[in-house]
XYZ file of C-alpha atoms in Angstrom:
781
model
C 3.041 -5.172 -31.909
C 0.981 -3.923 -28.995
C 2.167 -0.802 -27.240
C 4.164 -1.423 -24.064
C 2.535 1.515 -22.232
C -0.943 2.938 -21.762
C -2.428 6.097 -20.322
C -5.904 6.948 -19.080
C -8.254 9.183 -21.050
C -9.868 12.181 -19.358
C -13.165 10.283 -19.073
C -11.324 7.211 -17.839
C -9.562 9.216 -15.131
C -12.910 10.404 -13.760
C -14.279 6.832 -13.695
C -11.145 5.578 -11.989
C -11.208 8.344 -9.368
C -14.808 7.495 -8.480
C -13.996 3.801 -8.092
C -10.909 4.695 -6.032
C -12.901 6.999 -3.758
C -15.574 4.346 -3.084
C -12.926 1.913 -1.856
C -11.399 4.517 0.488
C -7.878 3.405 -0.406
C -4.670 5.410 -0.464
C -2.336 5.442 -3.450
C 0.273 3.712 -1.292
C -2.163 0.895 -0.472
C -3.114 0.387 -4.120
C 0.569 0.313 -5.073
C 1.273 -2.367 -2.445
C -1.678 -4.446 -3.655
C -0.241 -4.493 -7.155
C 3.276 -5.172 -5.929
C 4.797 -1.781 -6.834
C 7.649 -0.433 -4.743
C 6.460 3.177 -4.999
C 3.179 4.931 -5.652
C 4.635 6.861 -8.623
C 2.888 4.699 -11.288
C -0.403 5.186 -9.402
C 0.092 8.943 -9.403
C 0.914 8.891 -13.121
C -2.185 6.786 -13.816
C -4.503 9.301 -12.142
C -2.822 12.266 -13.872
C -3.133 10.775 -17.351
C 0.539 9.986 -17.871
C 1.696 6.791 -19.646
C 2.602 3.818 -17.463
C 3.661 0.248 -18.184
C 0.817 -1.672 -19.848
C 0.676 -4.501 -17.276
C 0.518 -2.057 -14.354
C -2.243 -0.118 -16.112
C -4.327 -3.276 -16.526
C -3.659 -4.325 -12.948
C -4.818 -0.966 -11.540
C -8.033 -1.155 -13.558
C -8.683 -4.709 -12.424
C -8.185 -3.840 -8.741
C -10.653 -0.967 -9.172
C -13.186 -3.256 -10.857
C -12.892 -1.464 -14.201
C -12.455 -2.626 -17.794
C -9.072 -1.264 -18.851
C -10.303 -0.653 -22.410
C -12.946 1.749 -21.033
C -10.269 3.672 -19.138
C -7.352 3.720 -21.585
C -6.793 6.339 -24.261
C -6.487 4.001 -27.218
C -4.832 5.141 -30.480
C -7.091 6.540 -33.168
C -6.354 4.579 -36.311
C -7.280 7.554 -38.479
C -4.280 9.451 -37.181
C -1.837 6.838 -38.419
C 0.094 7.588 -41.543
C -1.346 6.237 -44.761
C 1.641 3.954 -45.336
C 1.493 2.495 -41.860
C -2.259 2.048 -42.180
C -1.903 0.201 -45.459
C 0.947 -1.991 -44.179
C -0.712 -2.832 -40.866
C -4.076 -3.428 -42.533
C -2.562 -5.880 -45.006
C -0.443 -7.555 -42.326
C -3.360 -7.841 -39.909
C -5.605 -9.223 -42.599
C -3.101 -11.945 -43.490
C -2.469 -12.822 -39.860
C -6.175 -12.855 -39.067
C -6.877 -15.168 -41.980
C -4.121 -17.488 -40.757
C -5.543 -17.461 -37.229
C -9.024 -18.336 -38.443
C -7.746 -21.107 -40.694
C -5.697 -22.762 -37.936
C -8.465 -22.308 -35.370
C -10.788 -24.151 -37.713
C -8.320 -27.007 -38.166
C -7.664 -27.258 -34.414
C -11.348 -27.048 -33.539
C -12.031 -30.781 -33.367
C -9.009 -31.413 -31.154
C -10.052 -28.670 -28.721
C -13.551 -30.156 -28.606
C -12.056 -33.574 -27.894
C -9.769 -32.231 -25.156
C -12.126 -29.745 -23.540
C -15.692 -30.377 -24.686
C -16.396 -32.964 -22.002
C -15.435 -33.499 -18.395
C -15.533 -36.405 -15.947
C -17.157 -36.201 -12.536
C -16.231 -38.566 -9.737
C -18.533 -41.607 -9.539
C -20.297 -40.683 -12.789
C -19.928 -43.457 -15.358
C -19.727 -41.352 -18.511
C -18.206 -38.093 -19.769
C -20.421 -35.028 -19.332
C -20.690 -32.270 -21.894
C -18.918 -29.264 -20.389
C -21.739 -26.861 -21.233
C -24.204 -29.093 -19.355
C -22.441 -28.794 -15.987
C -20.234 -25.682 -16.090
C -21.075 -22.853 -13.693
C -19.566 -19.391 -14.105
C -16.375 -19.099 -12.062
C -15.355 -16.302 -9.709
C -11.936 -15.467 -8.350
C -10.743 -13.738 -5.207
C -9.240 -10.284 -5.352
C -6.518 -11.443 -2.980
C -4.810 -14.805 -2.565
C -6.122 -16.128 0.755
C -2.777 -17.405 2.010
C -1.064 -14.059 1.344
C -3.392 -11.886 3.404
C -1.922 -10.156 6.395
C -4.583 -10.849 9.010
C -3.861 -11.402 12.679
C -5.004 -14.768 14.037
C -6.874 -12.982 16.837
C -8.878 -11.050 14.265
C -9.818 -14.293 12.516
C -10.711 -15.981 15.788
C -12.922 -13.052 16.801
C -15.361 -13.855 13.995
C -16.226 -17.229 15.514
C -19.489 -17.553 17.455
C -20.336 -20.634 19.515
C -21.898 -22.243 16.440
C -19.248 -21.505 13.810
C -20.694 -21.403 10.275
C -17.731 -21.796 7.925
C -19.913 -21.102 4.877
C -20.980 -17.693 6.214
C -17.407 -16.921 7.294
C -16.003 -17.624 3.825
C -18.653 -15.491 2.134
C -17.832 -12.647 4.519
C -14.098 -12.730 3.937
C -13.983 -13.254 0.175
C -14.391 -10.376 -2.259
C -15.162 -11.950 -5.629
C -14.835 -10.840 -9.219
C -15.507 -12.579 -12.519
C -12.783 -15.022 -13.563
C -13.497 -14.225 -17.224
C -12.701 -10.574 -16.538
C -9.329 -11.634 -15.139
C -8.630 -13.647 -18.306
C -9.414 -10.608 -20.445
C -7.396 -8.259 -18.256
C -4.186 -10.138 -17.578
C -1.809 -11.194 -20.355
C -0.473 -13.995 -18.150
C -2.441 -15.643 -15.403
C -1.682 -18.175 -12.668
C -4.980 -19.702 -11.493
C -4.634 -21.221 -8.024
C -7.250 -23.320 -6.284
C -7.972 -26.062 -3.788
C -8.302 -29.610 -5.156
C -11.699 -30.029 -6.767
C -12.330 -26.278 -6.958
C -12.807 -26.389 -10.742
C -9.427 -25.249 -12.094
C -9.304 -27.717 -14.991
C -12.967 -27.215 -15.845
C -12.426 -23.462 -15.957
C -9.444 -23.844 -18.268
C -11.471 -26.160 -20.524
C -14.249 -23.584 -20.599
C -11.815 -20.851 -21.686
C -10.511 -23.139 -24.442
C -14.034 -23.894 -25.683
C -15.114 -20.253 -25.574
C -12.050 -19.249 -27.561
C -12.592 -22.149 -29.943
C -16.147 -20.942 -30.618
C -15.012 -17.347 -31.140
C -16.867 -16.097 -28.055
C -13.729 -15.103 -26.133
C -10.305 -13.932 -27.376
C -11.460 -14.670 -30.914
C -8.248 -13.307 -32.425
C -6.174 -16.113 -30.852
C -5.587 -19.826 -31.356
C -6.222 -21.929 -28.210
C -3.766 -24.679 -27.339
C -4.663 -26.778 -24.302
C -1.837 -28.733 -22.624
C -2.127 -31.081 -19.660
C 1.287 -30.650 -18.088
C 1.266 -34.170 -16.662
C 0.923 -35.618 -20.180
C 3.406 -33.094 -21.535
C 5.970 -34.213 -18.921
C 5.449 -37.882 -19.785
C 5.970 -37.231 -23.495
C 8.968 -34.997 -22.825
C 10.602 -37.688 -20.700
C 10.212 -40.239 -23.487
C 11.567 -37.958 -26.236
C 14.013 -35.990 -24.116
C 12.536 -32.766 -25.508
C 11.105 -30.462 -22.834
C 10.698 -27.427 -25.097
C 7.265 -25.828 -24.813
C 8.026 -23.885 -27.994
C 8.652 -27.103 -29.938
C 5.436 -28.651 -28.619
C 3.323 -25.650 -29.665
C 5.081 -25.447 -33.028
C 4.385 -29.139 -33.655
C 0.702 -28.683 -32.842
C 0.446 -25.811 -35.320
C 2.519 -27.643 -37.925
C 0.082 -30.579 -37.787
C -2.570 -28.126 -38.974
C -0.484 -27.092 -41.973
C 1.272 -23.992 -40.633
C 4.758 -23.292 -42.009
C 7.688 -22.360 -39.790
C 7.409 -18.747 -40.951
C 3.684 -18.645 -40.199
C 4.229 -20.144 -36.764
C 6.861 -17.527 -36.014
C 4.515 -14.781 -37.211
C 1.751 -16.009 -34.933
C 4.059 -16.238 -31.932
C 5.661 -12.845 -32.484
C 2.252 -11.191 -32.917
C 0.827 -12.828 -29.805
C -1.877 -14.855 -31.533
C -1.646 -17.963 -29.344
C -3.645 -18.658 -26.190
C -1.630 -21.249 -24.236
C -3.608 -23.062 -21.529
C -1.347 -25.081 -19.211
C -3.237 -27.298 -16.795
C -1.885 -28.822 -13.577
C 1.517 -27.430 -12.626
C 1.175 -29.427 -9.384
C 0.752 -32.695 -11.345
C 4.236 -32.633 -12.897
C 6.514 -35.344 -11.425
C 9.278 -33.909 -9.256
C 12.025 -35.125 -11.592
C 10.596 -33.075 -14.474
C 9.442 -30.072 -12.489
C 12.496 -27.811 -12.762
C 12.978 -28.437 -16.491
C 9.380 -27.699 -17.416
C 9.183 -24.595 -15.236
C 12.334 -23.287 -16.888
C 10.799 -23.839 -20.322
C 7.553 -22.098 -19.354
C 9.498 -19.108 -18.069
C 11.630 -18.989 -21.182
C 8.645 -19.164 -23.515
C 6.726 -16.516 -21.538
C 9.696 -14.140 -21.687
C 10.549 -14.666 -25.361
C 6.978 -14.599 -26.677
C 5.465 -12.191 -24.197
C 2.696 -11.062 -26.560
C 0.912 -14.400 -26.248
C -1.591 -15.026 -23.478
C -0.688 -17.799 -21.014
C -2.970 -19.254 -18.347
C -1.533 -21.748 -15.870
C -3.396 -23.711 -13.178
C -1.964 -25.078 -9.946
C -3.147 -26.319 -6.561
C -2.825 -23.985 -3.623
C -0.162 -25.215 -1.253
C 1.932 -26.735 -4.012
C 3.225 -23.666 -5.801
C 6.865 -23.102 -4.935
C 7.690 -20.707 -7.740
C 6.540 -17.324 -8.885
C 6.519 -16.567 -12.589
C 7.519 -13.092 -13.649
C 4.763 -11.137 -15.398
C 2.136 -13.661 -14.249
C -0.719 -12.357 -12.123
C -1.832 -14.818 -9.437
C -5.527 -15.288 -8.766
C -7.413 -17.820 -6.641
C -10.632 -19.584 -7.581
C -13.338 -18.648 -5.093
C -15.594 -21.114 -3.335
C -19.105 -21.413 -4.726
C -21.658 -18.964 -3.372
C -25.366 -19.775 -2.978
C -26.311 -18.933 -6.569
C -23.461 -21.043 -7.976
C -24.433 -23.989 -5.783
C -28.018 -23.751 -7.035
C -26.876 -23.533 -10.663
C -24.567 -26.548 -10.315
C -27.269 -28.600 -8.581
C -29.799 -27.730 -11.289
C -27.327 -28.794 -13.992
C -26.407 -31.959 -12.116
C -29.898 -33.334 -11.528
C -31.161 -32.394 -14.990
C -28.112 -33.136 -17.171
C -25.789 -35.458 -15.252
C -28.117 -37.874 -13.468
C -30.411 -40.079 -15.505
C -33.576 -38.294 -14.440
C -36.337 -36.925 -16.623
C -36.264 -33.129 -16.885
C -39.251 -32.718 -14.558
C -37.901 -35.151 -11.968
C -34.429 -33.582 -12.209
C -35.797 -30.096 -11.564
C -37.885 -31.370 -8.648
C -34.868 -33.118 -7.090
C -32.708 -30.027 -7.568
C -35.332 -27.882 -5.842
C -35.622 -30.374 -2.981
C -31.811 -30.543 -2.659
C -31.508 -26.755 -2.325
C -34.354 -26.588 0.206
C -32.888 -29.388 2.314
C -29.435 -27.821 2.148
C -30.733 -24.729 3.952
C -31.914 -26.710 6.993
C -29.916 -26.367 10.194
C -29.198 -30.100 10.387
C -27.502 -29.892 6.965
C -25.357 -26.862 7.752
C -22.122 -28.868 7.553
C -23.102 -30.365 4.192
C -23.677 -26.820 2.934
C -20.211 -25.921 4.162
C -18.655 -28.721 2.071
C -20.815 -27.895 -0.953
C -18.799 -24.759 -1.743
C -16.302 -26.955 -3.615
C -17.525 -28.544 -6.896
C -15.806 -31.862 -6.141
C -17.603 -32.247 -2.802
C -20.856 -30.779 -4.134
C -20.848 -33.530 -6.766
C -20.428 -36.071 -3.950
C -23.398 -34.526 -2.102
C -25.512 -34.743 -5.268
C -24.617 -38.434 -5.691
C -25.661 -39.147 -2.095
C -28.901 -37.176 -2.446
C -29.794 -38.867 -5.739
C -29.823 -42.259 -4.002
C -32.659 -41.501 -1.552
C -33.928 -37.960 -2.356
C -32.536 -36.707 0.944
C -29.336 -36.247 2.916
C -28.572 -39.105 5.324
C -29.382 -38.612 9.008
C -26.127 -40.368 9.795
C -23.571 -38.188 8.003
C -20.499 -40.055 9.242
C -20.151 -41.968 5.981
C -20.545 -38.778 3.928
C -17.679 -37.049 5.755
C -15.575 -40.199 5.486
C -16.124 -40.286 1.714
C -15.256 -36.596 1.461
C -11.954 -37.089 3.271
C -11.088 -40.164 1.219
C -11.868 -38.252 -1.962
C -9.432 -35.457 -1.111
C -6.688 -37.626 0.378
C -6.814 -40.491 -2.068
C -9.479 -40.984 -4.721
C -9.308 -37.651 -6.574
C -5.642 -38.145 -7.453
C -6.047 -41.886 -7.948
C -8.808 -41.731 -10.578
C -6.751 -39.175 -12.507
C -3.616 -41.332 -12.198
C -1.613 -38.633 -10.435
C 1.261 -39.832 -8.271
C 2.506 -37.064 -6.036
C 6.080 -36.991 -4.804
C 5.896 -37.087 -1.044
C 8.602 -36.878 1.595
C 10.801 -39.879 2.190
C 8.572 -40.943 5.105
C 5.898 -41.843 2.551
C 3.004 -41.591 5.018
C 0.203 -44.052 4.361
C -3.428 -42.994 4.070
C -4.084 -44.389 7.562
C -1.167 -42.389 9.000
C -2.365 -39.166 7.336
C -5.807 -39.709 8.844
C -4.308 -40.469 12.252
C -2.181 -37.310 12.146
C -5.102 -35.152 11.017
C -7.271 -36.685 13.751
C -4.735 -35.783 16.418
C -4.425 -32.213 15.139
C -8.214 -31.876 14.963
C -8.767 -33.225 18.484
C -6.138 -30.961 20.057
C -7.205 -27.777 18.301
C -10.947 -28.373 18.693
C -10.656 -29.029 22.406
C -8.707 -25.781 22.737
C -11.503 -23.981 20.871
C -9.147 -23.087 18.031
C -10.401 -23.057 14.461
C -7.270 -21.172 13.382
C -3.698 -21.939 14.381
C -0.262 -20.609 13.534
C 2.134 -22.439 11.244
C 4.644 -22.971 14.056
C 2.008 -24.631 16.259
C 0.743 -26.934 13.517
C 4.299 -27.943 12.619
C 4.946 -28.764 16.274
C 1.917 -31.084 16.311
C 3.268 -32.762 13.175
C 6.725 -33.080 14.739
C 5.236 -34.704 17.843
C 3.459 -37.236 15.632
C 6.532 -37.983 13.517
C 8.625 -38.581 16.624
C 6.380 -41.541 17.454
C 6.934 -43.219 14.098
C 9.595 -45.940 14.267
C 11.237 -44.879 10.989
C 11.617 -41.206 11.808
C 15.020 -39.596 12.116
C 15.031 -37.522 15.279
C 17.610 -34.865 14.356
C 15.929 -31.461 14.940
C 16.843 -30.121 11.495
C 15.458 -33.175 9.695
C 12.327 -33.223 11.840
C 11.699 -29.556 11.044
C 12.108 -30.128 7.302
C 9.860 -33.182 7.431
C 7.200 -31.299 9.391
C 7.191 -28.481 6.851
C 6.943 -31.021 4.026
C 4.044 -32.875 5.674
C 2.179 -29.587 6.223
C 2.594 -28.715 2.535
C 1.412 -32.204 1.617
C -1.766 -31.857 3.700
C -2.300 -28.402 2.199
C -1.914 -29.828 -1.305
C -4.554 -32.427 -0.474
C -6.861 -29.566 0.493
C -7.431 -30.613 4.123
C -5.458 -27.810 5.767
C -5.488 -24.366 4.179
C -3.579 -21.184 4.847
C -6.145 -18.541 5.777
C -3.551 -15.754 6.060
C 0.205 -15.354 6.272
C 1.323 -18.109 8.670
C -2.237 -18.903 9.827
C -3.880 -22.251 9.029
C -7.225 -23.941 9.551
C -8.980 -27.060 8.374
C -10.481 -26.437 4.958
C -13.901 -27.252 6.405
C -14.996 -27.236 10.036
C -17.018 -30.374 9.250
C -13.727 -32.218 8.680
C -12.236 -30.885 11.921
C -15.298 -32.127 13.810
C -15.359 -35.504 12.051
C -11.656 -36.060 12.695
C -12.057 -35.029 16.343
C -14.733 -37.699 16.738
C -12.567 -40.192 14.866
C -9.728 -39.535 17.316
C -12.102 -40.354 20.174
C -13.318 -43.680 18.828
C -9.972 -45.021 17.577
C -8.609 -45.985 20.990
C -6.284 -48.962 21.604
C -8.405 -50.487 24.390
C -11.700 -50.176 26.228
C -10.236 -48.417 29.272
C -8.749 -45.580 27.221
C -11.960 -45.286 25.199
C -14.062 -45.001 28.345
C -11.723 -42.337 29.715
C -12.062 -40.365 26.461
C -15.850 -40.684 26.565
C -15.981 -39.431 30.160
C -13.934 -36.417 29.094
C -16.262 -35.877 26.127
C -19.358 -35.949 28.344
C -17.887 -33.124 30.424
C -18.631 -30.910 27.376
C -22.256 -32.050 27.087
C -23.786 -28.625 27.698
C -21.424 -26.716 25.372
C -23.171 -25.968 22.034
C -20.069 -26.274 19.858
C -19.549 -29.889 21.001
C -23.005 -30.964 19.834
C -21.741 -32.209 16.454
C -18.923 -34.174 18.109
C -21.451 -36.113 20.192
C -23.589 -36.946 17.156
C -20.572 -38.028 15.110
C -19.072 -40.075 17.951
C -22.380 -41.859 18.583
C -22.571 -42.662 14.876
C -18.991 -43.954 14.672
C -18.852 -46.163 17.780
C -19.456 -49.865 17.231
C -21.410 -49.839 20.471
C -22.328 -46.352 21.740
C -24.242 -47.663 24.785
C -21.533 -46.522 27.201
C -21.535 -42.993 25.754
C -25.338 -42.742 25.885
C -25.454 -43.945 29.492
C -22.747 -41.480 30.514
C -24.733 -38.684 28.861
C -27.902 -39.709 30.734
C -26.066 -39.803 34.079
C -24.611 -36.335 33.457
C -28.075 -34.983 32.563
C -29.614 -36.371 35.773
C -26.846 -34.870 37.917
C -27.653 -31.388 36.583
C -30.920 -31.209 38.544
C -30.696 -33.898 41.207
C -29.829 -31.635 44.169
C -32.291 -28.787 43.518
C -35.635 -29.402 45.302
C -37.487 -26.757 43.277
C -36.353 -28.289 39.984
C -37.254 -31.738 41.309
C -40.691 -30.339 42.170
C -41.038 -29.104 38.603
C -40.197 -32.535 37.177
C -42.645 -34.108 39.600
C -45.361 -31.816 38.196
C -44.231 -32.696 34.668
C -44.661 -36.403 35.379
C -48.114 -35.984 36.941
C -49.289 -33.736 34.101
C -48.179 -36.202 31.437
C -49.998 -39.036 33.220
C -53.214 -36.999 33.458
C -53.774 -36.552 29.721
C -55.365 -38.986 27.304
C -52.720 -40.097 24.802
C -51.510 -43.244 23.069
C -48.107 -41.714 22.373
C -44.890 -42.465 24.221
C -45.219 -41.056 27.699
C -41.751 -39.491 27.511
C -42.821 -37.636 24.341
C -45.776 -36.179 26.261
C -43.375 -35.102 29.032
C -41.153 -33.442 26.431
C -44.225 -31.691 24.995
C -45.201 -30.165 28.350
C -41.612 -29.329 29.266
C -41.382 -27.181 26.115
C -44.857 -25.697 26.579
C -44.371 -24.776 30.236
C -40.846 -23.332 29.902
C -41.451 -21.508 26.637
C -41.019 -18.046 28.158
C -38.612 -18.868 30.998
C -36.033 -20.461 28.681
C -36.825 -18.476 25.491
C -37.552 -21.731 23.654
C -38.828 -21.926 20.113
C -42.559 -22.586 19.970
C -42.497 -25.930 18.175
C -42.718 -29.642 18.854
C -39.200 -30.557 17.688
C -38.164 -32.074 21.010
C -41.256 -34.276 21.451
C -41.331 -35.149 17.732
C -37.767 -36.405 18.038
C -39.089 -38.950 20.547
C -42.419 -39.831 18.887
C -42.914 -38.758 15.276
C -46.598 -39.741 15.395
C -47.328 -36.421 17.115
C -46.905 -34.738 13.719
C -50.140 -36.073 12.262
C -52.060 -37.074 15.371
C -51.886 -34.520 18.188
C -54.214 -35.655 21.002
C -57.092 -33.247 21.863
C -55.710 -32.670 25.365
C -52.382 -31.488 23.994
C -53.957 -29.380 21.232
C -56.227 -27.691 23.758
C -53.329 -26.902 26.079
C -51.438 -25.289 23.216
C -54.414 -22.980 22.619
C -54.674 -22.057 26.283
C -50.942 -21.446 26.585
C -51.205 -19.174 23.545
C -53.990 -17.210 25.316
C -51.706 -16.754 28.326
C -48.903 -15.436 26.136
C -51.281 -12.983 24.460
C -52.535 -11.712 27.811
C -48.967 -11.013 28.918
C -48.208 -9.271 25.610
C -51.370 -7.147 25.915
C -50.348 -5.994 29.364
C -47.089 -4.699 27.875
C -48.491 -3.288 24.624
C -52.272 -3.411 24.052
C -53.304 -3.552 20.379
C -56.561 -4.379 18.621
C -54.954 -7.285 16.750
C -53.889 -8.915 19.985
C -57.323 -8.466 21.559
C -58.944 -10.152 18.571
C -56.411 -13.010 18.667
C -56.982 -13.475 22.404
C -60.756 -13.503 21.960
C -60.423 -16.103 19.223
C -58.202 -18.331 21.400
C -60.693 -18.179 24.280
C -63.541 -19.126 21.932
C -62.013 -22.433 20.837
C -64.822 -25.012 20.420
C -62.723 -27.690 22.104
C -62.943 -25.816 25.403
C -66.735 -26.115 25.375
C -66.615 -29.793 24.392
C -63.957 -30.985 26.828
C -64.006 -28.395 29.618
C -67.438 -26.783 30.071
C -66.488 -25.511 33.533
C -63.424 -23.729 32.122
C -65.515 -22.394 29.269
C -67.841 -20.768 31.777
C -64.898 -19.033 33.527
C -63.389 -17.890 30.262
C -66.739 -16.490 29.061
C -66.917 -14.278 32.126
C -63.368 -13.064 31.476
C -64.176 -12.374 27.806
C -67.162 -10.237 28.805
C -64.843 -7.983 30.802
C -62.690 -7.164 27.784
C -63.303 -3.887 25.940
C -64.688 -4.345 22.428
C -62.685 -3.232 19.353
C -65.374 -0.655 18.457
C -64.514 1.289 21.606
C -61.258 2.288 19.922
C -57.537 2.051 20.588
C -57.390 4.686 23.339
C -60.164 3.059 25.357
C -58.456 -0.282 24.903
C -55.141 1.049 26.149
C -56.794 2.800 29.093
C -58.626 -0.384 30.146
C -55.524 -2.592 29.929
C -53.398 -0.129 31.847
C -55.960 -0.123 34.644
C -57.168 -3.721 34.651
C -54.867 -5.772 32.445
C -52.596 -7.268 35.076
C -55.496 -8.371 37.265
C -57.370 -9.803 34.286
C -54.295 -11.738 33.104
C -53.752 -13.139 36.610
C -57.377 -14.312 36.740
C -56.994 -15.966 33.355
C -53.878 -17.760 34.509
C -55.579 -18.872 37.723
C -58.508 -20.361 35.796
C -56.221 -22.265 33.441
C -53.995 -23.549 36.264
C -57.036 -24.796 38.209
C -58.668 -26.536 35.254
C -55.683 -27.697 33.199
C -52.710 -27.624 35.581
C -50.582 -25.624 33.101
C -49.340 -22.055 33.024
C -47.689 -22.116 36.451
C -45.375 -19.285 37.422
C -42.433 -21.226 38.754
C -40.356 -18.258 39.883
C -37.067 -19.911 38.911
C -33.896 -18.001 39.694
C -31.547 -17.039 36.865
C -29.196 -19.817 37.965
C -32.018 -22.356 37.839
C -33.077 -21.130 34.405
C -29.526 -21.623 33.173
C -29.471 -25.167 34.600
C -32.811 -25.917 32.915
C -31.491 -24.599 29.580
C -28.505 -26.909 29.884
C -30.769 -29.793 30.904
C -33.121 -29.131 27.975
C -30.400 -28.919 25.294
C -28.490 -31.892 26.725
C -31.637 -34.020 26.763
C -32.427 -33.006 23.191
C -28.891 -33.985 22.210
C -29.284 -37.405 23.831
C -32.496 -37.965 21.857
C -30.796 -36.816 18.652
C -27.936 -39.259 19.281
C -30.460 -42.072 19.711
C -32.061 -41.028 16.407
C -28.794 -40.696 14.502
C -28.827 -44.325 13.335
C -26.235 -45.269 15.936
C -25.691 -48.979 16.398
C -27.492 -49.992 19.609
C -29.941 -52.741 20.488
C -33.627 -51.642 20.769
C -33.626 -52.114 24.542
C -31.045 -49.332 25.056
C -33.189 -46.453 23.701
C -36.220 -47.853 25.508
C -34.474 -47.937 28.890
C -32.942 -44.470 28.472
C -36.155 -42.833 27.281
C -38.247 -44.457 29.990
C -36.374 -42.512 32.692
C -36.003 -39.254 30.749
C -37.561 -36.058 32.154
C -38.508 -37.677 35.479
C -37.774 -36.508 39.032
C -34.868 -38.330 40.660
C -36.979 -40.587 42.958
C -38.894 -41.828 39.907
C -35.606 -42.596 38.165
C -34.378 -44.544 41.196
C -37.644 -46.466 41.358
C -37.385 -47.278 37.667
C -33.941 -48.772 38.195
C -35.068 -50.563 41.341
C -32.767 -48.630 43.674
């Protein structure tokens, strides 16, 4: 039998002290992390005194150390000759028995665990072709003591849930946890890979690559419960004994294996056991774990379902995928799962990863941290080699997968509260919670608040009992149900959030569009438009436009709100008047509104700190990508020269002088604007040459730079009517920023495959970026 206590060697103590010092913990903190009432075992550990074996392993694991490197293990040469002979003979017999039974069980383990099924894939997949190494969290997320204000403080205007999760999760290898802990409870969200991980452990053990001195027995607890109900025998011991007996093991041999801890018992799906069988099976697991404590047990369960704690079991939580795991899964999927050639599969995987990093796919990346939803994303991408512009259907499929399909395809019937909420009611409830919390700006909310929202919803159901005690119990049960489905998760003690912000946004939009009549819908849309200039509402607008059967009303309300932003400011109206005249003065076959968008971006580049690209105008007319008119290309060059002249006035460098000289020498200036070319040549001749050196350059710019830059600007304004200094106030700049982003959002909504007749985009775009009188004339007012 294994010793029940361990102590650290002198070398191990030094390693442990270094790891402890790096983490800046106290002994009291480490004791609390392990669940010890006092720090005495911690003190004993660091002073080389024996402590209970499980505590020793736990301390090493928390410090990121291999316990076998730290422990002072017995030297077999010091054992007495009789003990050595007896143990050697006994071990040899037991080892031979283990190897024989492992060999006989090998085919069954391969059958149970060698393949896996992915949703919407029409055949089993070899486990080794899709499996990605699994990580676990050092701390169970729902058991952290973190104040809700601290969580909320991490949220910027554009909340990136993926980045937040990576920040807050300290990960370690799941395999290391299996090696370290004699008994392990593996918790995880639905579709996080719990079963696949357990299958992988079984296969690794079966192949002798992990825990090679043990016999793996894999049990799906749902199937075990069904068989137990039919036979009336719920004994886990009997089940394991029968499995070994089928391989030819005698009762005595089975007892020897169990007593010597030679069995690896893998119990999958505690949450899948029917309620009627739950208590009996849990009792049997506890009894077996206590009586045959030398054996290694690993149990999986969904987060949110677990109502029991098992003594001597260490709880760990499967971590979300990080970037490298996502890339590995995607590579495996497109090469091994889809029916692509190897070269095409690798190319698609590379394209998938590149597209996933784009800003417009940020919410897809957020969902991709869970294998179940990453598989869904791969299926969607496989169909058209890209993610859909209109992501409404993707989010809808993701929600349906978690709420319905994932359990349905695996034939799991969960015992729900007596209300038996339908799928439509669950979606309606989640939509109400999402809409309320999102409007409040809350991504995190306390348990009491979320239960109150559930209570309010239940009170409106005709079948609900209204007694406060029953309502409270039902609200708690519904919250647990939604947590089990993986839609709401506990981020800390008593603090919840949606599992993915993408779902909170989708459900908020769904709440908007599912209105009982047109009047209520219009009222909701008017309220939505009041948030048009708030960045965090951008996704709600895009989703709502994509979900409405006829989004014309929303788009018109957005356009009216945009026009009102600038209608009463004469200086801003003057700017838009210039913008209109400039766009009409250039030679172009492109949409006139796209040309206006081009010059709006070009002219306000510095004032509004805009990115120097054509994204806005390309959103209106994609032809600009491959066919930029000479007028527009020339104006980009001249605007670049203006920017360089300003930069040189602030910090003169040789590189900038050369770049400025190159911009002023553009051949197109000579071809299209010989009079401007003459003015620019004179200005170029005034510049110091690079051979005069850095000091001469700096001296010249300090003395003459501002005047020279002003003359350059004057020449460009006179010849090209660009580069004006508008002298906007800070308030006007803020209004223009809001106008710019709101107009971009309107264009993006029009491009998001929303269901409108062609005349609607045409009429809206025709009056976009025009001064108010022009808009009134366009409408005939």
